[in-house]
Coordinates of C-alpha atoms in Angstrom, one line a residue:
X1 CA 0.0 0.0 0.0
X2 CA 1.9 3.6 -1.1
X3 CA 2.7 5.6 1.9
X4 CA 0.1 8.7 2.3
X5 CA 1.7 12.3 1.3
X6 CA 0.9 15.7 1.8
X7 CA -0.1 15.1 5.2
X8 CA 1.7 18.4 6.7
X9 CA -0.3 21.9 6.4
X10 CA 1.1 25.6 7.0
X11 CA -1.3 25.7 9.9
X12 CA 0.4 23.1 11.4
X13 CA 2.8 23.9 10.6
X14 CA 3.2 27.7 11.9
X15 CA 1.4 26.7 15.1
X16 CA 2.8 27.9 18.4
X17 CA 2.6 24.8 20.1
X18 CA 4.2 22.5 17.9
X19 CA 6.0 19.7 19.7
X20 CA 9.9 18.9 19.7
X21 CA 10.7 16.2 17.1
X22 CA 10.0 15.0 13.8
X23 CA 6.8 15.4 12.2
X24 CA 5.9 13.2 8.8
X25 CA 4.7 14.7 6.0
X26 CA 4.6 11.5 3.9
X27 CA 7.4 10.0 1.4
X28 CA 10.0 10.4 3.5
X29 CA 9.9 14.0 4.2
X30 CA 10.0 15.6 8.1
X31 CA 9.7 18.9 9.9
X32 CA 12.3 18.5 12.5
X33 CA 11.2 21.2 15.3
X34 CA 13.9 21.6 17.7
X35 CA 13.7 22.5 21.8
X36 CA 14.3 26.3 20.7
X37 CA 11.4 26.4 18.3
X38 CA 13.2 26.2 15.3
X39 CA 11.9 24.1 12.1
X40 CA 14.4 22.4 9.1
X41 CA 12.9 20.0 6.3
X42 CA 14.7 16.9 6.4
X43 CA 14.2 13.7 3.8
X44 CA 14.7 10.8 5.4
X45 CA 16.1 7.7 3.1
X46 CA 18.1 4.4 4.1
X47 CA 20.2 1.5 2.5
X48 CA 20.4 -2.3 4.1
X49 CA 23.5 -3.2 4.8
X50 CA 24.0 -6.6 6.0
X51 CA 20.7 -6.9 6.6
X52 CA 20.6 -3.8 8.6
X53 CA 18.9 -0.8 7.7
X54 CA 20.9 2.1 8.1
X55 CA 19.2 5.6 8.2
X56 CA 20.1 9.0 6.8
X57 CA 18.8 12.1 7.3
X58 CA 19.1 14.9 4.5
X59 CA 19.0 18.5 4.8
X60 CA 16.6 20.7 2.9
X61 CA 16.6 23.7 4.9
X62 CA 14.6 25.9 7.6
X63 CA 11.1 26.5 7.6
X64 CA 9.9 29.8 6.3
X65 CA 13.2 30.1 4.1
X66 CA 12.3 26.9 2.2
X67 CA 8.3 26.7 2.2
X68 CA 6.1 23.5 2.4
X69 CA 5.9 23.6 -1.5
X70 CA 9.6 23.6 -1.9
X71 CA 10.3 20.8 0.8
X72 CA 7.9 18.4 -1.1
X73 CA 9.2 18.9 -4.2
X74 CA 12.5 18.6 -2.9
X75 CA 11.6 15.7 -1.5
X76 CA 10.5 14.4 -4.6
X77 CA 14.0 14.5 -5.9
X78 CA 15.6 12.9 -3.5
X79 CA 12.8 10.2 -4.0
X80 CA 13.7 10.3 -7.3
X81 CA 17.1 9.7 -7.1
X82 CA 16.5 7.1 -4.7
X83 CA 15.2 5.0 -7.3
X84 CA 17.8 5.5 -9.6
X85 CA 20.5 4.4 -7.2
X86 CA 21.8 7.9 -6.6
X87 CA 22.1 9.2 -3.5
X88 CA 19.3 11.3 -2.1
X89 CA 19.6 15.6 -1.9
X90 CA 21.1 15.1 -5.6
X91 CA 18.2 17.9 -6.3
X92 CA 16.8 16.0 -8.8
X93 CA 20.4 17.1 -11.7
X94 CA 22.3 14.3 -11.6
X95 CA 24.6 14.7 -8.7
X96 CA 25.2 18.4 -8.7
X97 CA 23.8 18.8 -5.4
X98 CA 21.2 21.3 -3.4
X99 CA 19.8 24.2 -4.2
X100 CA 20.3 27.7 -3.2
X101 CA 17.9 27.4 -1.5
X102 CA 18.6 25.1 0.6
X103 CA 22.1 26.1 0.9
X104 CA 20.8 29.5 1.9
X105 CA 18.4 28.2 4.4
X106 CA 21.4 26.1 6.0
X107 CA 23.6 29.3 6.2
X108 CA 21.3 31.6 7.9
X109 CA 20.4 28.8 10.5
X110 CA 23.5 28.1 11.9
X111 CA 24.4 31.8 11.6
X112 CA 21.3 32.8 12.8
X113 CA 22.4 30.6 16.4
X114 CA 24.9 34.0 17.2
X115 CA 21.9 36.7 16.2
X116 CA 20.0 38.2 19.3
X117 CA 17.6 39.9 17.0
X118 CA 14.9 37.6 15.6
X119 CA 14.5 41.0 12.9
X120 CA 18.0 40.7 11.5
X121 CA 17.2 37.0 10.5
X122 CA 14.1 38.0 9.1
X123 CA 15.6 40.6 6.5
X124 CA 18.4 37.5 5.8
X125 CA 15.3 35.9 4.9
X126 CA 13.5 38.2 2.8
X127 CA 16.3 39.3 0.5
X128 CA 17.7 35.8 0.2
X129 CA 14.0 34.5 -0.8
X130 CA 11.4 35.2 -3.6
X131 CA 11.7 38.9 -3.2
X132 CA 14.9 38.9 -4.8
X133 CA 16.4 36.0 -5.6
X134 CA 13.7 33.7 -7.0
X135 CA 15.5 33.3 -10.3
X136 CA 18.4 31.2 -8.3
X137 CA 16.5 29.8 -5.8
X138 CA 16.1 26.5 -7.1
X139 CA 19.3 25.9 -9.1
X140 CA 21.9 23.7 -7.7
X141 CA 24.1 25.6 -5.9
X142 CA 27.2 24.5 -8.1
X143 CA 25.3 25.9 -11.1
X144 CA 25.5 29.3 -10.0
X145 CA 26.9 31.5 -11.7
X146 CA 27.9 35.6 -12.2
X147 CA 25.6 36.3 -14.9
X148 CA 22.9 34.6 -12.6
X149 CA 24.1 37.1 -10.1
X150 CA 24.0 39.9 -11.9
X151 CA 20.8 38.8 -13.3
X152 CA 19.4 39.6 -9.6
X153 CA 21.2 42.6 -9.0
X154 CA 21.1 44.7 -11.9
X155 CA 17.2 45.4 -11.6
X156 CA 17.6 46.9 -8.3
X157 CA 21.3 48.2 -8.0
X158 CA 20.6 51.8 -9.3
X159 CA 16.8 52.2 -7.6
X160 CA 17.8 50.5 -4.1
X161 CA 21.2 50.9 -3.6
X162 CA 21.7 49.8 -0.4
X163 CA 19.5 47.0 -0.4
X164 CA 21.6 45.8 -3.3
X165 CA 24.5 45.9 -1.7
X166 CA 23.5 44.1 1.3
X167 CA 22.4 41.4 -1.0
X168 CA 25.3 41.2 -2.8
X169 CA 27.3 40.6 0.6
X170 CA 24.5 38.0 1.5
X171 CA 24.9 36.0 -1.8
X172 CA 28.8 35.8 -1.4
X173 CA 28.6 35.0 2.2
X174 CA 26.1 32.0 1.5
X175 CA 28.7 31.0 -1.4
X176 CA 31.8 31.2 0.5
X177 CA 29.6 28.9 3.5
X178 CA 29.2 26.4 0.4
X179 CA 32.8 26.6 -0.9
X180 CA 33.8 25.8 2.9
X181 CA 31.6 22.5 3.1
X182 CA 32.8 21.5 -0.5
X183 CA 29.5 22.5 -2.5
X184 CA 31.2 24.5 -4.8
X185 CA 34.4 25.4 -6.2
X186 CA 36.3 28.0 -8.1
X187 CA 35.5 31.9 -7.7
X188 CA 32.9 33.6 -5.3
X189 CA 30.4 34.7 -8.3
X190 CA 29.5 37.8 -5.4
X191 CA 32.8 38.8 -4.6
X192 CA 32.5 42.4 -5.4
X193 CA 36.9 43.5 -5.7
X194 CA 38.8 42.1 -8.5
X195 CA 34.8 40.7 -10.0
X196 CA 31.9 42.3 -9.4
X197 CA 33.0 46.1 -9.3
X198 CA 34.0 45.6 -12.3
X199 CA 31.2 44.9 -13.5
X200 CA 29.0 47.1 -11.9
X201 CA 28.8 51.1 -11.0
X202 CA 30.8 51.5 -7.9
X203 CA 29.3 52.6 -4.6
X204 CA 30.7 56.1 -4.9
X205 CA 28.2 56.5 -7.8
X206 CA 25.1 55.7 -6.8
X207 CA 22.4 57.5 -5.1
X208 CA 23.6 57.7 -1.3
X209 CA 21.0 55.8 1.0
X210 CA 21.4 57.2 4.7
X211 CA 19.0 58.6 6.9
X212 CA 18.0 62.1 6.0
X213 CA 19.2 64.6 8.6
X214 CA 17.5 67.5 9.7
X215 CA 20.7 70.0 9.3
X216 CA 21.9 70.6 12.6
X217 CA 21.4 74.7 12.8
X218 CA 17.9 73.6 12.4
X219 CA 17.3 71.8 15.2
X220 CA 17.2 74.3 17.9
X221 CA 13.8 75.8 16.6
X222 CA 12.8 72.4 16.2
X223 CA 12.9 71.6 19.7
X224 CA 11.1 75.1 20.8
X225 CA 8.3 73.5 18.6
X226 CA 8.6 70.6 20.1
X227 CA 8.0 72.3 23.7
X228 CA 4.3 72.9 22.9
X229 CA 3.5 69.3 21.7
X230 CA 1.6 67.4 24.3
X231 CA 1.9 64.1 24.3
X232 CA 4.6 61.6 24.9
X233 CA 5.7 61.5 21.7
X234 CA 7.1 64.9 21.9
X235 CA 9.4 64.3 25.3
X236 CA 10.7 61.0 23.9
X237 CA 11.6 62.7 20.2
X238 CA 13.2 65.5 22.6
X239 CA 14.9 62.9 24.9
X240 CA 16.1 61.1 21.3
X241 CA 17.5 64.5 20.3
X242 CA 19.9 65.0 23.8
X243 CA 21.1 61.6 24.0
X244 CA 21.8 61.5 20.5
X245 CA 20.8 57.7 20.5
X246 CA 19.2 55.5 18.4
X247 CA 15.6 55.7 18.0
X248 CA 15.7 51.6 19.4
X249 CA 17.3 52.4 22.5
X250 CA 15.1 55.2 23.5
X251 CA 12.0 53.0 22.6
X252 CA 13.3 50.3 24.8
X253 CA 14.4 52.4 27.8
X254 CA 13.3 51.4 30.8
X255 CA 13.7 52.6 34.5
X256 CA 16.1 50.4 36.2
X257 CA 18.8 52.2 33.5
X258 CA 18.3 55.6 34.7
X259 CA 20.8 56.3 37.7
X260 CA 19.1 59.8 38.9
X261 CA 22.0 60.0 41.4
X262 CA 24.8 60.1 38.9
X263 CA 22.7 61.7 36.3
X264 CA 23.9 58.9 34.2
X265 CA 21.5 55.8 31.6
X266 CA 23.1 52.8 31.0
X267 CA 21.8 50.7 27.9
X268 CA 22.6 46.8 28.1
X269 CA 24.7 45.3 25.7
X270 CA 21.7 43.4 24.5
X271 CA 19.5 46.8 23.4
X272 CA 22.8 48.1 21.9
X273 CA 24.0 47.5 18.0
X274 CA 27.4 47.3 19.3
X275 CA 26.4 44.6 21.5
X276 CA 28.5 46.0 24.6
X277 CA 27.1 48.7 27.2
X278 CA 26.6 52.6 26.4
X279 CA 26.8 55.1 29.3
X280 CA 24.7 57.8 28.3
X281 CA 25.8 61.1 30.2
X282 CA 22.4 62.6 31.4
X283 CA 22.3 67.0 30.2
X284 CA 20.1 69.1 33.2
X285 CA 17.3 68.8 30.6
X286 CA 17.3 65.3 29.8
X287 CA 17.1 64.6 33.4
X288 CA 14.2 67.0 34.0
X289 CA 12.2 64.9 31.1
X290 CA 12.8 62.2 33.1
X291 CA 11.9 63.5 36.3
X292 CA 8.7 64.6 35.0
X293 CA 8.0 61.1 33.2
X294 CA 9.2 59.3 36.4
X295 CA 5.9 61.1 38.7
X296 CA 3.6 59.4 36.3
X297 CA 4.9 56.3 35.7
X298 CA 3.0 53.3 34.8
X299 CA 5.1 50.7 34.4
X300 CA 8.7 49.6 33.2
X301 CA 9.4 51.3 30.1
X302 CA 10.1 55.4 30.0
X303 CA 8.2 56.2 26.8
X304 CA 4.9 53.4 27.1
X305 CA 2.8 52.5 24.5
X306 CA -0.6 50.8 24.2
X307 CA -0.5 47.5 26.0
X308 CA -1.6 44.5 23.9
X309 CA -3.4 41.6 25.7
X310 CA -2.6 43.4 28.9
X311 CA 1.5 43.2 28.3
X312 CA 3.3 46.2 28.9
X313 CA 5.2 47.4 25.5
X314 CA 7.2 50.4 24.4
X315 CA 6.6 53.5 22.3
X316 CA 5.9 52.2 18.5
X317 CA 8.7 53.9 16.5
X318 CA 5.7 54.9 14.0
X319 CA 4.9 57.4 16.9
X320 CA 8.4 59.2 16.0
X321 CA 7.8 58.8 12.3
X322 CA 4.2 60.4 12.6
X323 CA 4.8 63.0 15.1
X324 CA 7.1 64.8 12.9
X325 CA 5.2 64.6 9.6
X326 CA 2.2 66.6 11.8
X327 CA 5.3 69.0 12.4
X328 CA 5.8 69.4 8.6
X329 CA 9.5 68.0 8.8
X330 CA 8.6 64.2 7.7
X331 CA 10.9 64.1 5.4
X332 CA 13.6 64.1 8.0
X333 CA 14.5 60.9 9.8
X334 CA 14.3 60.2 13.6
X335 CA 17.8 58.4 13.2
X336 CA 19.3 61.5 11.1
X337 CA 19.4 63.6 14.4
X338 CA 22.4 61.6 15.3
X339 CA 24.2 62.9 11.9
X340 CA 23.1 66.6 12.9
X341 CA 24.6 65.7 16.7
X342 CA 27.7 64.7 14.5
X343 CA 28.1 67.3 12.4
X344 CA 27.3 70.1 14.6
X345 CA 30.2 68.9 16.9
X346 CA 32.4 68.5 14.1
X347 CA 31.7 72.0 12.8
X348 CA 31.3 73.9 15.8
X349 CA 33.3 72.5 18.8
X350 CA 37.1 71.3 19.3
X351 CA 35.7 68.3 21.2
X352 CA 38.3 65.3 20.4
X353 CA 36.5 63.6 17.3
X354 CA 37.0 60.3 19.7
X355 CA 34.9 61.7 22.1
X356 CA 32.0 62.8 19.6
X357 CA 32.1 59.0 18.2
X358 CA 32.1 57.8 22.0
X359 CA 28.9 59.5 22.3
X360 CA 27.4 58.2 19.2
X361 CA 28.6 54.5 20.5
X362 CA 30.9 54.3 18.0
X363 CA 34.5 52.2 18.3
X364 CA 37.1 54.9 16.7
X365 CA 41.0 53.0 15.9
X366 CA 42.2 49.2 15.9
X367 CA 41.5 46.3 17.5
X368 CA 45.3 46.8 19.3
X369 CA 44.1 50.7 20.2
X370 CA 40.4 49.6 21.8
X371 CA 42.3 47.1 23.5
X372 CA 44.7 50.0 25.8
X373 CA 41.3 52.2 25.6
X374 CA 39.4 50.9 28.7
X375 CA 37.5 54.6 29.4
X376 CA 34.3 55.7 27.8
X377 CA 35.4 59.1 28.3
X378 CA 32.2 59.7 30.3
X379 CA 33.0 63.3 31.9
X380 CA 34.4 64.3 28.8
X381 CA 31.4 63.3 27.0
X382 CA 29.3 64.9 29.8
X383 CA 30.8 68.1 28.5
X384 CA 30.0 67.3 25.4
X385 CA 26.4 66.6 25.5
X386 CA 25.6 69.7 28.1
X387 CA 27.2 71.8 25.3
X388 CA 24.6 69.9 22.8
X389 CA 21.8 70.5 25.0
X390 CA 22.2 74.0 25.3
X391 CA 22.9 75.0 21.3
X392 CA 19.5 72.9 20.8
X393 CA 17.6 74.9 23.6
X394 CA 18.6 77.9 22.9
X395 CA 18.5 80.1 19.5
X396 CA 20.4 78.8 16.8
X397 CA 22.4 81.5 16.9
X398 CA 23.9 80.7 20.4
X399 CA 27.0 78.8 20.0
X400 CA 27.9 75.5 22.2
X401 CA 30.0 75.7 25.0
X402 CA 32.6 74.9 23.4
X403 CA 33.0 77.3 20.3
X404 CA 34.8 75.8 17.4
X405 CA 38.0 78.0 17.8
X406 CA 37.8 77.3 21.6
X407 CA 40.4 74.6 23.5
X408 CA 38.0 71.5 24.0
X409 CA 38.9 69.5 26.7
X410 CA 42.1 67.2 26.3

């Protein structure tokens, strides 16, 4: 009697309370869910030996990367090979091996173990999917070649620039993880020097894709408008603008960071990009935002937003992104106040550029020089960000207090 397929559904599938192990899906195909909730297509074949059976398990990837669809008719392959003698995961050419796909799927799962943010393994998985790379996807991985990645490049590498380029560095990285387990050989067909750049326009030349920044002489009267915007939206956009931090970090601050004695907030290494600890030197008016905040408090986080099945959560960054398109400047970027931070204390302090980049949580010099650099530099940057605070309250026409042609501190 034929063994039942299709047996598996993307309900199931996607369900919450899916059980650790394998579960069948007919034909030799599996969903193996693991103890940390993660899901991988497997094809499971065997040869008799001696008259024992001996089992093998192939790889087809991780579930979302490689959909239901594209583990069964994997699956098929390797059941087709199978019957012609040929080992199974041949994907169904000859012996050329699996897919981009599945190679793909493979790479960001065991790189994905070392990734804190469930978001960065998501955007792995959009551009390395459909999206973009649906004309490779299910060629053996062997069979890849430059034109094929050119062919996925060149529609987008004039009107998306940096999306390009990050999947450019995705597609080599997922070839040079199948060169090192012996998929492939020869050149990266990604590798951008001595290949791809010359082939395609260099970075210099194409339309530059960071955050628009509100220039920095503007910002002062931006924050007097500011003053007159109830709502909490307004203080955490202010408290944004005198940390100079990333929108993220503000969004996630909580209480127990804020030292009110020592005038000081200290972000975990696990909220940071950097992944290691930022001391955030505290101006007089970033602590009296605080104080203010602190006598209504609610709950954990600084800057709350709407619970959701009665769970505390954060300020949606879409409050940022909205507030300032009511004030007329959405055009501007909640991150770009960083770049105005950055170049206002370029143009108009002599504050070290080390200690501007502190602030900004930013590693200036070698590996060697960070190594002898055990400071922060925190009074130094406390000087730093008083002087910031007070050019942004004041008129634009106030200077910080530390005038360009001044001595900064040393």
């Amino acid at each position: 009697m034929p063994r039942a397929l299709n047996k598996l559904t993307d309900t199931f599938i996607r369900s919450k309370e899916l059980k650790a192990g394998r579960h069948p899906d007919g034909g030799g195909l599996y969903l193996r869910v693991r103890g940390n909730g993660s899901k991988h297509w497997v094809f499971l074949t065997f040869k008799t030996v001696a008259g024992k059976r001996l089992w093998k398990e192939v790889g087809l990837g991780a579930y979302p990367t490689v959909s239901l669809k594209d583990a069964r008719a994997a699956a098929e392959d390797c059941r087709r090979q199978v019957q012609k003698g040929l080992p199974a995961g041949a994907a169904g050419k000859g012996s050329q091996g699996p897919t981009f796909a599945q190679v793909a799927a493979d790479f960001i799962d065991e790189m994905g173990k070392g990734w804190s943010n469930q978001k960065h393994r998501a955007q792995w998985e959009m551009t390395l999917g459909d999206t973009y790379c649906r004309s490779i996807r299910s060629k053996a991985i062997s069979e890849v070649s430059t034109a094929d990645v050119l062919a996925v490049l060149k529609p987008i590498w004039m009107a998306k620039p940096e999306t390009a380029q990050r999947l450019r560095g995705r597609i080599e990285r997922v070839m040079s993880y199948a060169k090192a387990a012996g998929l492939v050989s020869g050149e990266n067909p990604a590798m951008w020097r001595g290949h791809l750049e010359h082939l395609l326009s260099k970075r210099e030349k194409l339309t530059r894709g960071h955050h628009s920044a509100m220039p920095y002489a503007d910002v002062p009267s931006f924050v007097e408008r500011l003053g007159s915007v109830a709502g909490l939206s307004g203080r955490a956009i202010e408290f944004l603008i005198l940390t100079a931090a990333r929108s993220g970090e503000v969004l996630g601050a909580t209480w127990s960071e804020i030292d009110f004695e020592s005038e000081v907030w200290t972000v975990p290494k696990e909220r940071m990009k950097g992944r290691r600890a930022h001391r955030v030197p505290l101006s007089p008016r970033a602590v009296d935002i605080l104080r203010e905040l602190h006598d209504v408090r609610t709950g954990e986080y600084i800057f709350p937003g709407e619970p959701k099945a009665g769970i505390e959560r954060p300020l949606s960054v879409m409050a940022f992104t909205m507030q300032m398109r009511r004030m007329g400047v959405g055009h501007y970027t909640p991150h770009g106040f960083r770049s105005a931070f950055r170049d206002w204390a370029g143009d108009e302090t002599s504050f070290p550029r080390e200690v501007a980049e502190a602030a900004l949580a930013h590693r200036v010099g070698n590996e060697v020089e960070n190594a002898y650099r055990r400071s922060d530099a925190l009074e130094k940057r406390r000087l730093l960000m008083a002087a910031w605070a007070k050019f942004v309250g004041t008129s634009a026409k106030v200077l910080s207090l530390v005038p360009r042609h001044a001595s900064g501190p040393t």
